[in-house]
Short mmCIF file of C-alpha atoms in Angstrom, two decimals:
data_model
loop_
_atom_site.label_atom_id
_atom_site.label_comp_id
_atom_site.label_asym_id
_atom_site.label_seq_id
_atom_site.Cartn_x
_atom_site.Cartn_y
_atom_site.Cartn_z
CA MET A 1 0.00 0.00 0.00
CA LYS A 2 1.38 3.37 -1.05
CA HIS A 3 0.43 6.79 0.34
CA LEU A 4 0.82 9.71 -2.02
CA LEU A 5 0.58 13.48 -1.79
CA LEU A 6 -0.38 15.46 -4.89
CA THR A 7 0.24 19.14 -5.64
CA ILE A 8 -2.43 20.42 -8.00
CA THR A 9 -3.20 23.61 -9.92
CA TYR A 10 -6.56 24.43 -11.43
CA ASP A 11 -8.64 27.12 -13.03
CA GLY A 12 -11.82 26.98 -10.96
CA THR A 13 -14.02 28.57 -13.66
CA GLY A 14 -15.34 25.31 -15.08
CA PHE A 15 -15.73 23.46 -11.78
CA HIS A 16 -18.47 23.37 -9.16
CA GLY A 17 -15.73 23.76 -6.58
CA TRP A 18 -13.39 21.17 -5.11
CA GLN A 19 -15.70 18.74 -3.40
CA ARG A 20 -17.14 15.70 -5.15
CA GLN A 21 -20.87 16.06 -5.89
CA PRO A 22 -22.98 13.67 -7.90
CA GLY A 23 -23.74 14.99 -11.39
CA GLN A 24 -21.42 18.02 -11.05
CA ARG A 25 -17.96 18.54 -12.46
CA THR A 26 -15.68 19.10 -9.46
CA VAL A 27 -11.90 19.04 -9.08
CA GLN A 28 -11.97 16.18 -6.59
CA GLY A 29 -14.37 14.21 -8.81
CA GLU A 30 -12.21 14.76 -11.89
CA LEU A 31 -9.00 13.70 -10.13
CA GLU A 32 -10.66 10.63 -8.60
CA ARG A 33 -12.05 9.61 -11.97
CA VAL A 34 -8.65 9.78 -13.66
CA LEU A 35 -6.64 8.27 -10.81
CA SER A 36 -9.12 5.39 -10.59
CA ILE A 37 -8.53 4.62 -14.28
CA LEU A 38 -4.75 4.78 -13.86
CA CYS A 39 -4.61 2.80 -10.65
CA ARG A 40 -7.30 0.30 -11.69
CA ASP A 41 -8.90 0.72 -8.31
CA GLU A 42 -11.56 2.99 -6.84
CA ILE A 43 -9.49 5.93 -5.62
CA THR A 44 -10.74 8.42 -3.02
CA ILE A 45 -8.66 11.51 -2.42
CA ALA A 46 -8.60 13.87 0.54
CA GLY A 47 -7.99 17.52 -0.31
CA ALA A 48 -6.27 20.01 1.95
CA SER A 49 -8.83 22.73 1.21
CA ARG A 50 -12.38 22.68 -0.12
CA THR A 51 -12.27 25.60 -2.52
CA ASP A 52 -15.59 27.04 -3.70
CA ALA A 53 -16.91 27.18 -7.25
CA GLY A 54 -14.92 29.74 -9.25
CA VAL A 55 -11.93 29.75 -6.86
CA HIS A 56 -8.55 28.87 -8.38
CA ALA A 57 -5.50 27.04 -7.05
CA TYR A 58 -1.81 27.21 -7.78
CA GLY A 59 -0.86 24.73 -5.07
CA GLN A 60 -3.78 22.70 -3.73
CA ARG A 61 -2.72 19.49 -2.01
CA ALA A 62 -4.51 16.14 -1.87
CA GLY A 63 -3.61 12.65 -0.72
CA PHE A 64 -4.66 9.13 -1.56
CA SER A 65 -3.66 5.55 -0.84
CA GLY A 66 -3.73 2.45 -2.94
CA GLU A 67 -2.08 -0.65 -4.29
CA PHE A 68 -1.21 0.01 -7.88
CA GLY A 69 1.18 -1.02 -10.61
CA ILE A 70 2.11 2.33 -12.19
CA PRO A 71 5.35 3.89 -10.85
CA VAL A 72 4.85 6.98 -8.67
CA GLU A 73 6.94 9.19 -10.96
CA LYS A 74 4.64 8.45 -13.92
CA ILE A 75 1.36 9.31 -12.24
CA ALA A 76 1.35 13.07 -12.87
CA TYR A 77 2.19 12.76 -16.56
CA ALA A 78 -0.29 9.95 -17.19
CA ALA A 79 -3.10 11.60 -15.21
CA ASN A 80 -2.59 14.97 -16.89
CA ARG A 81 -2.96 13.36 -20.30
CA LEU A 82 -6.38 12.02 -19.30
CA MET A 83 -7.71 15.33 -17.96
CA ASP A 84 -8.99 18.56 -19.48
CA LYS A 85 -6.44 21.35 -19.47
CA ASP A 86 -7.99 23.32 -16.62
CA VAL A 87 -6.45 21.07 -13.97
CA ARG A 88 -2.91 19.77 -13.71
CA ILE A 89 -1.08 17.60 -11.21
CA LEU A 90 2.24 19.35 -10.67
CA GLU A 91 3.91 16.88 -8.33
CA VAL A 92 3.38 13.49 -6.68
CA VAL A 93 5.43 12.43 -3.65
CA GLU A 94 5.25 9.45 -1.33
CA VAL A 95 4.33 10.14 2.28
CA SER A 96 4.01 8.02 5.39
CA GLU A 97 0.85 6.13 6.32
CA GLU A 98 0.11 8.54 9.16
CA PHE A 99 0.19 11.65 6.98
CA HIS A 100 -3.11 13.44 6.31
CA PRO A 101 -3.18 16.32 3.79
CA ARG A 102 -5.79 18.32 5.68
CA PHE A 103 -5.15 17.57 9.34
CA ASP A 104 -1.38 17.78 8.98
CA ALA A 105 -1.44 21.13 7.15
CA LYS A 106 0.43 23.74 9.14
CA GLY A 107 -1.09 26.55 7.15
CA LYS A 108 -2.16 27.98 3.84
CA THR A 109 -1.47 31.00 1.72
CA TYR A 110 -4.21 32.62 -0.34
CA LEU A 111 -3.96 35.37 -2.92
CA TYR A 112 -6.80 37.66 -3.83
CA LYS A 113 -6.40 39.63 -7.08
CA ILE A 114 -8.20 42.93 -7.58
CA ARG A 115 -8.02 44.63 -10.97
CA ASN A 116 -8.11 48.33 -10.15
CA CYS A 117 -8.64 50.28 -13.34
CA GLN A 118 -11.55 51.70 -15.31
CA GLU A 119 -11.33 49.41 -18.29
CA PRO A 120 -12.75 45.94 -17.83
CA ASP A 121 -10.77 43.14 -19.47
CA VAL A 122 -13.09 40.44 -20.80
CA MET A 123 -10.19 37.97 -21.04
CA LEU A 124 -9.58 38.18 -17.31
CA ARG A 125 -13.17 38.34 -16.06
CA ASN A 126 -12.90 34.95 -14.32
CA PHE A 127 -9.54 35.73 -12.72
CA HIS A 128 -9.95 38.86 -10.67
CA TYR A 129 -12.36 41.21 -8.94
CA HIS A 130 -12.71 44.31 -11.08
CA VAL A 131 -12.95 47.51 -9.02
CA GLU A 132 -13.23 50.61 -11.21
CA LYS A 133 -12.84 53.39 -8.64
CA PRO A 134 -9.28 54.02 -7.46
CA LEU A 135 -8.25 52.09 -4.35
CA ASP A 136 -5.87 53.52 -1.75
CA ILE A 137 -3.41 50.67 -1.44
CA SER A 138 -1.58 52.17 1.54
CA ALA A 139 -4.85 52.36 3.49
CA MET A 140 -5.50 48.73 2.58
CA GLN A 141 -2.01 47.72 3.64
CA GLU A 142 -2.41 49.53 6.96
CA ALA A 143 -5.73 47.76 7.56
CA ALA A 144 -4.14 44.40 6.69
CA THR A 145 -1.59 44.75 9.52
CA TYR A 146 -4.42 44.44 12.07
CA LEU A 147 -5.11 40.92 10.81
CA VAL A 148 -1.76 39.51 11.88
CA GLY A 149 -1.68 37.48 15.09
CA GLU A 150 -3.73 34.83 16.85
CA GLN A 151 -7.22 36.27 17.05
CA ASP A 152 -10.88 35.38 16.98
CA PHE A 153 -11.94 35.97 13.36
CA ARG A 154 -15.66 35.30 13.88
CA SER A 155 -16.48 38.62 12.15
CA PHE A 156 -15.30 37.06 8.88
CA LEU A 157 -17.26 33.82 9.17
CA ALA A 158 -19.96 33.61 6.48
CA ALA A 159 -23.38 34.08 8.09
CA GLY A 160 -25.30 30.81 8.00
CA GLY A 161 -22.14 28.78 7.44
CA LYS A 162 -21.63 25.74 9.61
CA GLU A 163 -20.23 26.52 13.05
CA PRO A 164 -16.58 25.54 13.44
CA GLU A 165 -15.16 24.26 16.73
CA THR A 166 -13.31 27.49 17.20
CA THR A 167 -13.12 30.75 15.26
CA ILE A 168 -9.62 31.52 16.52
CA ARG A 169 -6.98 31.42 13.80
CA ARG A 170 -3.37 32.58 13.57
CA ILE A 171 -2.49 34.90 10.67
CA THR A 172 1.26 35.18 10.15
CA ARG A 173 1.31 37.41 7.09
CA ALA A 174 -1.20 39.79 5.52
CA GLU A 175 -0.05 42.17 2.82
CA CYS A 176 -1.43 44.23 -0.03
CA TYR A 177 0.89 44.91 -2.92
CA LEU A 178 0.75 46.10 -6.51
CA GLU A 179 1.43 43.66 -9.35
CA ASP A 180 1.00 45.20 -12.80
CA ALA A 181 -2.55 46.60 -12.85
CA ASP A 182 -3.63 44.37 -9.96
CA ILE A 183 -3.74 44.92 -6.25
CA VAL A 184 -2.94 41.59 -4.64
CA PHE A 185 -3.90 40.72 -1.08
CA GLU A 186 -1.72 37.88 0.16
CA VAL A 187 -2.49 36.18 3.44
CA THR A 188 -0.90 33.23 5.24
CA GLY A 189 -2.45 31.61 8.27
CA SER A 190 -2.83 28.44 10.29
CA GLY A 191 -6.28 28.05 8.78
CA PHE A 192 -9.21 30.05 7.50
CA LEU A 193 -12.92 30.13 8.26
CA TYR A 194 -15.47 29.57 5.50
CA ASN A 195 -15.38 32.63 3.17
CA MET A 196 -12.94 34.39 5.52
CA VAL A 197 -10.51 35.60 2.84
CA ARG A 198 -13.33 36.86 0.61
CA ILE A 199 -14.99 38.75 3.46
CA ILE A 200 -11.68 40.26 4.56
CA THR A 201 -11.04 41.30 0.95
CA GLY A 202 -14.48 42.90 0.67
CA THR A 203 -13.68 44.84 3.85
CA LEU A 204 -10.27 45.87 2.50
CA VAL A 205 -11.90 47.13 -0.72
CA GLU A 206 -14.30 49.30 1.29
CA ILE A 207 -11.30 50.69 3.17
CA GLY A 208 -9.42 51.23 -0.10
CA LEU A 209 -12.40 53.16 -1.47
CA GLY A 210 -12.32 55.44 1.57
CA LYS A 211 -15.70 54.25 2.88
CA ARG A 212 -14.06 53.08 6.11
CA ALA A 213 -10.88 54.04 7.96
CA PRO A 214 -8.01 51.52 8.08
CA ALA A 215 -8.21 51.24 11.89
CA GLU A 216 -11.77 50.05 11.56
CA MET A 217 -10.33 46.63 10.71
CA LYS A 218 -9.30 46.32 14.35
CA THR A 219 -12.74 47.20 15.71
CA ILE A 220 -14.40 44.85 13.20
CA ILE A 221 -12.25 41.95 14.43
CA GLU A 222 -12.98 42.82 18.06
CA SER A 223 -16.73 43.02 17.47
CA ARG A 224 -16.88 39.31 16.49
CA ASP A 225 -19.90 40.31 14.40
CA ARG A 226 -20.20 39.43 10.71
CA ARG A 227 -22.52 42.38 10.17
CA ARG A 228 -19.71 44.82 11.01
CA ALA A 229 -17.42 43.47 8.26
CA GLY A 230 -17.64 44.32 4.57
CA HIS A 231 -19.16 42.51 1.61
CA THR A 232 -17.99 39.11 0.41
CA ALA A 233 -15.67 39.61 -2.56
CA PRO A 234 -16.47 37.35 -5.55
CA PRO A 235 -14.80 33.92 -5.86
CA GLN A 236 -13.13 34.72 -9.22
CA GLY A 237 -10.35 36.73 -7.55
CA LEU A 238 -9.35 34.06 -5.02
CA TYR A 239 -6.39 31.68 -5.43
CA LEU A 240 -5.18 28.98 -3.05
CA LYS A 241 -1.47 29.62 -3.53
CA GLU A 242 0.07 27.08 -1.20
CA VAL A 243 -0.65 24.55 1.52
CA TYR A 244 2.34 23.88 3.70
CA TYR A 245 3.36 21.14 6.09
CA GLU A 246 5.98 20.66 8.79
CA GLY A 247 9.37 21.39 7.31
CA GLU A 248 8.11 23.26 4.24
CA LEU A 249 7.18 26.53 5.81
CA ALA A 250 5.60 29.23 3.68
CA ASP A 251 8.02 32.11 3.14
CA GLU A 252 9.57 33.33 6.36
CA ASN A 253 7.02 31.58 8.57
CA MET B 1 -32.15 55.29 -40.83
CA LYS B 2 -29.03 55.33 -38.68
CA HIS B 3 -25.64 53.80 -39.48
CA LEU B 4 -23.55 52.77 -36.51
CA LEU B 5 -20.02 51.51 -35.94
CA LEU B 6 -19.31 49.34 -32.90
CA THR B 7 -15.99 48.67 -31.20
CA ILE B 8 -16.08 45.26 -29.51
CA THR B 9 -13.84 43.19 -27.24
CA TYR B 10 -14.27 39.48 -26.67
CA ASP B 11 -12.71 36.39 -25.21
CA GLY B 12 -12.89 33.95 -28.11
CA THR B 13 -12.71 30.83 -25.92
CA GLY B 14 -16.44 30.21 -25.73
CA PHE B 15 -17.26 31.16 -29.33
CA HIS B 16 -17.14 29.25 -32.60
CA GLY B 17 -15.43 32.27 -34.09
CA TRP B 18 -16.88 35.54 -35.32
CA GLN B 19 -19.12 34.50 -38.16
CA ARG B 20 -22.78 33.63 -37.68
CA GLN B 21 -23.49 29.90 -38.03
CA PRO B 22 -26.78 28.17 -37.34
CA GLY B 23 -26.75 26.27 -34.06
CA GLN B 24 -23.35 27.63 -32.97
CA ARG B 25 -22.52 30.37 -30.50
CA THR B 26 -20.60 33.01 -32.47
CA VAL B 27 -19.74 36.61 -31.69
CA GLN B 28 -21.66 37.96 -34.67
CA GLY B 29 -24.66 35.79 -33.79
CA GLU B 30 -24.62 36.92 -30.16
CA LEU B 31 -24.38 40.62 -31.08
CA GLU B 32 -27.14 40.33 -33.68
CA ARG B 33 -29.39 38.54 -31.20
CA VAL B 34 -29.01 41.26 -28.59
CA LEU B 35 -29.13 44.23 -30.98
CA SER B 36 -32.27 42.80 -32.59
CA ILE B 37 -33.95 42.72 -29.17
CA LEU B 38 -32.85 46.28 -28.38
CA CYS B 39 -33.72 47.74 -31.75
CA ARG B 40 -36.94 45.73 -32.16
CA ASP B 41 -35.88 44.91 -35.68
CA GLU B 42 -33.90 42.12 -37.33
CA ILE B 43 -30.35 43.47 -37.17
CA THR B 44 -27.53 42.19 -39.37
CA ILE B 45 -24.03 43.36 -38.59
CA ALA B 46 -20.94 43.41 -40.79
CA GLY B 47 -17.68 42.72 -38.98
CA ALA B 48 -14.30 44.11 -39.98
CA SER B 49 -12.56 40.78 -39.44
CA ARG B 50 -13.77 37.18 -39.30
CA THR B 51 -11.76 35.89 -36.37
CA ASP B 52 -11.48 32.10 -35.95
CA ALA B 53 -12.69 30.02 -33.03
CA GLY B 54 -10.49 30.67 -30.00
CA VAL B 55 -9.11 33.99 -31.30
CA HIS B 56 -9.66 37.04 -29.09
CA ALA B 57 -10.30 40.71 -29.81
CA TYR B 58 -9.56 43.92 -27.98
CA GLY B 59 -10.85 46.13 -30.76
CA GLN B 60 -12.98 44.33 -33.34
CA ARG B 61 -15.22 46.64 -35.35
CA ALA B 62 -18.67 46.00 -36.79
CA GLY B 63 -21.38 48.11 -38.38
CA PHE B 64 -25.13 47.96 -38.72
CA SER B 65 -28.00 50.10 -39.90
CA GLY B 66 -31.53 50.45 -38.67
CA GLU B 67 -34.46 52.57 -37.65
CA PHE B 68 -34.75 52.35 -33.90
CA GLY B 69 -36.01 54.21 -30.88
CA ILE B 70 -33.17 53.75 -28.40
CA PRO B 71 -30.61 56.62 -28.31
CA VAL B 72 -27.19 55.75 -29.78
CA GLU B 73 -25.41 56.53 -26.53
CA LYS B 74 -27.47 53.94 -24.65
CA ILE B 75 -26.87 51.02 -27.00
CA ALA B 76 -23.56 49.78 -25.56
CA TYR B 77 -24.78 49.79 -21.98
CA ALA B 78 -28.10 48.17 -22.78
CA ALA B 79 -26.59 45.52 -25.08
CA ASN B 80 -23.85 44.65 -22.59
CA ARG B 81 -26.45 43.99 -19.91
CA LEU B 82 -28.13 41.43 -22.18
CA MET B 83 -24.94 39.53 -23.06
CA ASP B 84 -22.68 37.06 -21.31
CA LYS B 85 -19.52 38.61 -19.91
CA ASP B 86 -17.17 37.25 -22.57
CA VAL B 87 -18.13 39.95 -25.06
CA ARG B 88 -18.50 43.69 -24.51
CA ILE B 89 -19.38 46.60 -26.78
CA LEU B 90 -16.87 49.30 -25.88
CA GLU B 91 -18.11 52.10 -28.10
CA VAL B 92 -20.86 52.99 -30.56
CA VAL B 93 -20.52 55.89 -32.99
CA GLU B 94 -22.62 57.13 -35.87
CA VAL B 95 -21.10 56.90 -39.33
CA SER B 96 -22.19 57.94 -42.81
CA GLU B 97 -24.36 55.77 -45.03
CA GLU B 98 -21.42 55.02 -47.34
CA PHE B 99 -19.17 53.70 -44.60
CA HIS B 100 -18.42 49.96 -44.55
CA PRO B 101 -16.52 48.49 -41.58
CA ARG B 102 -14.66 45.91 -43.66
CA PHE B 103 -14.11 47.57 -47.02
CA ASP B 104 -13.21 50.94 -45.50
CA ALA B 105 -10.67 49.48 -43.07
CA LYS B 106 -7.22 50.92 -43.77
CA GLY B 107 -5.53 48.22 -41.75
CA LYS B 108 -5.44 46.07 -38.67
CA THR B 109 -3.12 45.33 -35.81
CA TYR B 110 -2.83 41.84 -34.36
CA LEU B 111 -0.99 40.68 -31.26
CA TYR B 112 0.24 37.17 -30.76
CA LYS B 113 1.19 36.21 -27.18
CA ILE B 114 3.71 33.48 -26.51
CA ARG B 115 4.32 32.37 -22.94
CA ASN B 116 7.97 31.40 -22.88
CA CYS B 117 8.71 29.59 -19.63
CA GLN B 118 8.80 26.04 -18.38
CA GLU B 119 5.84 26.20 -16.05
CA PRO B 120 2.45 25.99 -17.71
CA ASP B 121 -0.21 28.26 -16.23
CA VAL B 122 -3.63 26.59 -16.30
CA MET B 123 -5.36 29.95 -15.78
CA LEU B 124 -3.90 31.31 -19.00
CA ARG B 125 -4.15 28.22 -21.20
CA ASN B 126 -6.73 29.86 -23.50
CA PHE B 127 -4.80 33.12 -23.79
CA HIS B 128 -1.36 32.31 -25.11
CA TYR B 129 0.81 29.78 -26.90
CA HIS B 130 2.97 28.06 -24.32
CA VAL B 131 6.51 27.40 -25.55
CA GLU B 132 8.67 25.72 -22.91
CA LYS B 133 12.10 25.87 -24.52
CA PRO B 134 13.83 29.27 -24.42
CA LEU B 135 13.19 31.51 -27.42
CA ASP B 136 15.80 33.90 -28.78
CA ILE B 137 13.78 37.10 -28.98
CA SER B 138 16.47 39.04 -30.86
CA ALA B 139 16.54 36.40 -33.61
CA MET B 140 12.73 36.64 -33.78
CA GLN B 141 12.89 40.42 -33.93
CA GLU B 142 15.47 40.30 -36.73
CA ALA B 143 13.28 37.87 -38.69
CA ALA B 144 10.25 40.13 -38.17
CA THR B 145 11.97 43.04 -39.93
CA TYR B 146 11.83 41.09 -43.22
CA LEU B 147 8.03 41.20 -43.05
CA VAL B 148 7.78 44.97 -43.37
CA GLY B 149 6.88 46.36 -46.77
CA GLU B 150 4.50 45.64 -49.62
CA GLN B 151 5.14 42.01 -50.52
CA ASP B 152 3.50 38.86 -51.76
CA PHE B 153 2.73 36.87 -48.62
CA ARG B 154 1.46 33.74 -50.36
CA SER B 155 3.84 31.60 -48.25
CA PHE B 156 1.67 32.40 -45.24
CA LEU B 157 -1.69 31.58 -46.82
CA ALA B 158 -3.25 28.52 -45.21
CA ALA B 159 -3.09 25.58 -47.61
CA GLY B 160 -6.55 24.73 -48.88
CA GLY B 161 -7.92 28.11 -47.84
CA LYS B 162 -10.00 30.00 -50.37
CA GLU B 163 -7.95 31.83 -52.97
CA PRO B 164 -7.94 35.62 -52.45
CA GLU B 165 -7.86 38.06 -55.36
CA THR B 166 -4.30 38.94 -54.51
CA THR B 167 -1.81 37.73 -51.91
CA ILE B 168 0.03 41.05 -51.85
CA ARG B 169 -0.29 42.91 -48.56
CA ARG B 170 1.48 45.86 -46.99
CA ILE B 171 2.96 45.33 -43.52
CA THR B 172 3.87 48.61 -41.84
CA ARG B 173 5.05 47.30 -38.49
CA ALA B 174 6.24 43.91 -37.24
CA GLU B 175 7.89 43.65 -33.86
CA CYS B 176 8.65 41.13 -31.17
CA TYR B 177 8.91 42.39 -27.63
CA LEU B 178 8.93 41.09 -24.09
CA GLU B 179 5.97 41.79 -21.80
CA ASP B 180 6.28 40.13 -18.39
CA ALA B 181 6.78 36.42 -19.10
CA ASP B 182 5.33 36.73 -22.60
CA ILE B 183 6.93 37.34 -25.95
CA VAL B 184 4.49 39.42 -27.95
CA PHE B 185 4.55 39.61 -31.74
CA GLU B 186 2.75 42.76 -32.88
CA VAL B 187 1.99 43.28 -36.53
CA THR B 188 0.15 46.03 -38.38
CA GLY B 189 -0.80 45.78 -42.02
CA SER B 190 -3.22 46.80 -44.73
CA GLY B 191 -4.79 43.36 -44.46
CA PHE B 192 -3.95 39.77 -43.71
CA LEU B 193 -4.45 36.48 -45.50
CA TYR B 194 -6.33 33.61 -43.87
CA ASN B 195 -4.17 32.28 -40.98
CA MET B 196 -1.31 34.57 -42.02
CA VAL B 197 -0.47 35.87 -38.53
CA ARG B 198 -0.58 32.38 -37.04
CA ILE B 199 1.69 30.92 -39.74
CA ILE B 200 4.13 33.83 -39.41
CA THR B 201 4.14 33.28 -35.64
CA GLY B 202 4.82 29.55 -36.05
CA THR B 203 7.74 30.47 -38.31
CA LEU B 204 9.03 33.03 -35.79
CA VAL B 205 8.87 30.40 -33.02
CA GLU B 206 10.98 28.00 -35.10
CA ILE B 207 13.48 30.82 -35.63
CA GLY B 208 13.41 31.65 -31.90
CA LEU B 209 14.15 28.00 -31.09
CA GLY B 210 17.20 28.11 -33.38
CA LYS B 211 15.76 25.65 -35.88
CA ARG B 212 16.00 28.24 -38.65
CA ALA B 213 18.13 31.36 -39.17
CA PRO B 214 16.44 34.80 -38.98
CA ALA B 215 17.29 35.56 -42.63
CA GLU B 216 15.30 32.51 -43.69
CA MET B 217 12.18 34.65 -43.25
CA LYS B 218 13.21 36.55 -46.38
CA THR B 219 13.68 33.40 -48.47
CA ILE B 220 10.40 31.98 -47.17
CA ILE B 221 8.54 35.10 -48.33
CA GLU B 222 10.28 35.03 -51.71
CA SER B 223 9.47 31.34 -52.24
CA ARG B 224 5.70 32.05 -52.24
CA ASP B 225 5.35 28.46 -51.00
CA ARG B 226 3.35 27.57 -47.86
CA ARG B 227 5.44 24.45 -47.39
CA ARG B 228 8.54 26.55 -46.77
CA ALA B 229 6.98 28.43 -43.85
CA GLY B 230 6.61 27.11 -40.30
CA HIS B 231 3.71 25.55 -38.43
CA THR B 232 0.45 27.34 -37.75
CA ALA B 233 0.52 28.67 -34.17
CA PRO B 234 -2.64 27.87 -32.17
CA PRO B 235 -5.56 30.34 -32.15
CA GLN B 236 -5.47 30.89 -28.36
CA GLY B 237 -2.52 33.28 -28.59
CA LEU B 238 -4.00 35.57 -31.24
CA TYR B 239 -5.71 38.90 -30.52
CA LEU B 240 -7.23 41.36 -32.97
CA LYS B 241 -5.97 44.51 -31.28
CA GLU B 242 -7.30 47.22 -33.56
CA VAL B 243 -8.99 47.92 -36.86
CA TYR B 244 -8.32 51.39 -38.12
CA TYR B 245 -9.94 53.69 -40.64
CA GLU B 246 -9.00 56.88 -42.45
CA GLY B 247 -8.02 59.47 -39.88
CA GLU B 248 -7.48 57.05 -36.98
CA LEU B 249 -4.15 55.60 -37.97
CA ALA B 250 -2.62 52.84 -35.89
CA ASP B 251 0.42 54.12 -34.03
CA GLU B 252 2.81 55.93 -36.33
CA ASN B 253 1.22 54.65 -39.52
#
């Protein structure tokens, strides 16, 4: 029995999110379909993160176990040839039996891309959040600093979402920077609540537009009240950049 | 009776090209559908260029005539609200009765985007030609200079394509430049043969890979033989950037 860890990239546009659902095209479903063919066995994979419909990934991780004939180093190439071009396995490594891609994750990094210019770009409509009015990036960056630390992030938990055991998470990095015509919000943390990055981004956009002061981010966190935070930014701008484990720490963390 | 000229941008991924075809989603078909609703009349539009399936446009042009109640300045906004987000009317202007968007075009500019790096990017798979091996951009630029001028470009006419009246065209600008991780080939001319830009690009790629010398571009043109030129680059990298008319000359031309 072998235990494998996959690194996967996908364009979320054509998927109903990560999680397998009968009758829907999902990333998990597509990978399981192809790996089951290759391994001649019914393969079930466990993803590190359940990304929503429309959300993209540069470095999703998923694990699976099985007895199979094909050599480990051939799996990515063979699987990629059987899949549509909107999902690609980038790497396959062997891990120990005890390893679990979700429970053993030490943290994740997400990017959120905001196109901040007047002209819409139809080519990129599925890959960013288009904000026409000018955003004050330094105000957004100031607001982002309040996110860092171990805090209760209940204010950014989607209303009506299922209640997690705890809403305390540790954010180790939160930065807004300019990349070409895009403002990118990059955030690394021990874990994220459902819709947390999109609600934080919506709040940052309202701060960037001057509708709220940067320091309001602090009072929003302290309020532990979803109604105090901003709108939920659309899924098209969100990217799961990286999931990291013990010994492969994201950036400086 | 009013005569209008539209400027249009579209992501060609989800279209079977520009030209109306029964039972297929095309850009012309989609625009005619929406304009017919708005104008309460059966609208037929004439495009400046018949882009192929998968080819994109930043500045396609198309004209139509009709008697209709809606003010000209409202047409773009109203039409855009009725269409999917992969096509947008950017501008609508009134023109004279004699004006024809195709026959009056003085020239066109196309871009061809080549992603030249090892890592594929699933997000951008429909928006460039991915070439993994390093391309020599200065060799490509040198080869491009041989394209400029009034010449017979029969070597770049798709084999089996319909025979045009003449294969002589005037290229006023042909340049390769670097833009982020992309090599962009930008070409402006009085007109282009069917698949001409894609065949030129395929030839430039072979030159960039060192398979052919830059000066071979000159002998390929002179041969007037499609078999001497390179492969046809895929449609996903091609963009109709601009169609220009008398008095709105592209760049320095």
